Short mmCIF file of C-alpha atoms and ligand atoms in Angstrom, two decimals:
data_model
loop_
_atom_site.label_atom_id
_atom_site.label_comp_id
_atom_site.label_asym_id
_atom_site.label_seq_id
_atom_site.Cartn_x
_atom_site.Cartn_y
_atom_site.Cartn_z
CA MET A 99 92.26 46.54 189.96
CA ARG A 100 92.10 48.07 186.53
CA LEU A 101 93.96 47.77 183.27
CA ASP A 102 96.94 50.14 183.44
CA HIS A 103 98.69 49.40 180.18
CA ILE A 104 99.53 46.89 177.49
CA GLY A 105 103.25 46.34 176.96
CA ILE A 106 104.46 45.76 173.41
CA ALA A 107 107.99 44.56 172.65
CA VAL A 108 109.51 46.39 169.69
CA LYS A 109 112.85 46.23 167.90
CA ASN A 110 113.12 49.92 167.16
CA LEU A 111 111.43 52.34 169.52
CA GLU A 112 111.67 55.34 167.17
CA ASP A 113 110.02 53.48 164.29
CA SER A 114 107.23 52.14 166.44
CA MET A 115 106.68 55.51 168.09
CA ARG A 116 106.13 56.95 164.64
CA PHE A 117 103.32 54.46 164.05
CA TYR A 118 101.54 54.88 167.40
CA GLY A 119 102.09 58.63 167.51
CA GLU A 120 101.79 59.84 163.94
CA VAL A 121 99.80 57.12 162.18
CA LEU A 122 97.42 56.16 165.00
CA GLY A 123 97.55 59.66 166.44
CA LEU A 124 97.90 58.65 170.10
CA GLU A 125 99.13 61.17 172.64
CA LEU A 126 102.72 60.55 173.79
CA GLU A 127 102.86 60.67 177.58
CA GLY A 128 106.61 60.25 177.94
CA VAL A 129 109.77 58.42 176.95
CA GLU A 130 112.20 57.09 179.51
CA GLU A 131 114.95 54.62 180.09
CA VAL A 132 114.35 52.08 182.86
CA PRO A 133 117.84 50.75 183.65
CA GLU A 134 116.47 48.34 186.29
CA GLU A 135 114.75 46.43 183.48
CA SER A 136 117.24 47.23 180.67
CA VAL A 137 114.57 48.84 178.55
CA LYS A 138 113.68 52.10 176.87
CA VAL A 139 109.99 52.84 177.13
CA ALA A 140 107.47 55.10 175.40
CA MET A 141 104.00 55.52 176.91
CA PHE A 142 101.03 56.50 174.78
CA ARG A 143 97.73 57.42 176.35
CA VAL A 144 94.59 55.63 175.17
CA GLY A 145 91.75 56.99 177.30
CA GLU A 146 92.34 55.84 180.87
CA THR A 147 94.90 53.27 179.78
CA PHE A 148 98.29 53.29 178.10
CA ILE A 149 100.19 51.47 175.43
CA GLU A 150 103.76 50.90 176.54
CA LEU A 151 106.34 50.31 173.81
CA LEU A 152 109.47 48.59 175.07
CA GLN A 153 112.84 48.26 173.40
CA GLY A 154 115.63 46.28 175.08
CA THR A 155 118.83 48.21 175.75
CA SER A 156 121.04 45.12 175.97
CA PRO A 157 120.97 41.60 174.49
CA GLU A 158 120.34 40.27 178.05
CA SER A 159 117.21 42.38 178.44
CA ALA A 160 114.01 40.33 178.84
CA ILE A 161 112.58 42.29 175.91
CA SER A 162 115.50 41.50 173.60
CA LYS A 163 115.23 37.81 174.51
CA PHE A 164 111.47 37.85 173.98
CA ILE A 165 111.87 39.34 170.49
CA GLU A 166 114.61 36.88 169.63
CA LYS A 167 112.34 33.97 170.54
CA ARG A 168 108.92 35.18 169.46
CA GLY A 169 109.35 38.33 167.43
CA GLU A 170 107.76 41.69 168.17
CA GLY A 171 104.35 41.76 169.78
CA ILE A 172 102.36 41.93 173.00
CA HIS A 173 104.75 41.23 175.85
CA HIS A 174 102.58 41.80 178.92
CA ILE A 175 99.46 43.39 180.26
CA ALA A 176 99.55 45.44 183.44
CA MET A 177 96.99 45.77 186.18
CA ARG A 178 97.11 48.84 188.35
CA VAL A 179 96.68 48.29 192.07
CA GLU A 180 96.74 50.49 195.18
CA ASN A 181 99.25 48.42 197.14
CA VAL A 182 101.43 46.08 195.14
CA ASP A 183 103.00 44.37 198.19
CA LYS A 184 99.61 43.41 199.56
CA VAL A 185 98.30 42.24 196.18
CA VAL A 186 101.41 40.13 195.59
CA GLU A 187 101.06 38.46 198.99
CA ASP A 188 97.38 37.75 198.28
CA LEU A 189 98.20 36.32 194.84
CA LYS A 190 100.96 34.10 196.24
CA GLY A 191 98.50 32.84 198.85
CA ARG A 192 96.18 31.85 196.02
CA GLY A 193 98.88 29.93 194.17
CA ALA A 194 100.13 32.50 191.66
CA VAL A 195 103.81 32.30 190.70
CA LEU A 196 105.54 35.67 190.89
CA VAL A 197 108.62 36.61 188.85
CA TYR A 198 110.31 38.66 191.62
CA ASP A 199 110.35 37.73 195.32
CA LYS A 200 109.73 41.34 196.21
CA ALA A 201 108.16 44.10 194.14
CA ARG A 202 110.73 46.32 192.44
CA LEU A 203 110.80 50.09 192.60
CA VAL A 204 111.53 51.41 189.09
CA SER A 205 111.39 54.57 187.07
CA LYS A 206 112.97 56.86 189.70
CA GLY A 207 110.75 55.42 192.40
CA SER A 208 107.52 56.35 190.65
CA ARG A 209 106.35 52.78 190.06
CA LYS A 210 106.46 49.61 192.11
CA ILE A 211 106.06 46.49 190.00
CA ASN A 212 106.04 42.73 189.99
CA PHE A 213 105.04 40.15 187.39
CA VAL A 214 102.89 37.05 187.60
CA HIS A 215 104.46 34.24 185.60
CA PRO A 216 102.63 33.29 182.35
CA ARG A 217 102.41 29.74 183.69
CA THR A 218 99.62 30.86 186.04
CA THR A 219 97.78 33.28 183.77
CA GLY A 220 97.05 31.39 180.58
CA GLY A 221 100.22 32.37 178.79
CA ILE A 222 100.28 36.12 179.40
CA LEU A 223 102.91 37.83 181.49
CA LEU A 224 100.87 39.91 183.94
CA GLU A 225 102.40 42.99 185.53
CA VAL A 226 100.99 44.42 188.72
CA VAL A 227 101.89 48.07 189.12
CA GLU A 228 101.45 50.61 191.87
CA ARG A 229 101.97 54.20 190.83
CA VAL A 230 103.73 55.62 193.84
CA GLY A 231 102.51 59.11 194.67
CA GLN A 232 99.99 58.96 191.76
CA ARG A 233 101.12 60.81 188.66
CA ASP A 234 97.83 61.19 186.85
ZN1 ZN B 730 104.65 47.41 181.70
#
């Protein structure tokens, strides 16, 4: 397991991209819409890890709701694993509460993800992500 990325909920993706890209000078890896999660995402590389900026694309999006309740800020951290299904089963066996029953395939099938509920992690939403077919 290693840290894959830190997810930050933002109101305006363009504005925040300007900060992380132009002000901080991070390398933009890609921008995409993830309809399965109702978000628009920009990934910036920071060494071996990424910063993921997320903007909700509908008021029902988890990101929009998060911002409404708590404002912009760190939304989740993500651990990269080899086999998300196996890790999720192991975590369940050890008492972790998962957000989805089964891991979801998102981003045109390139990532398989699930989330451990903040209740079990000390208040942080924890994503477990498998990069299917390894992009890096
Ligand atoms: Zn994420």
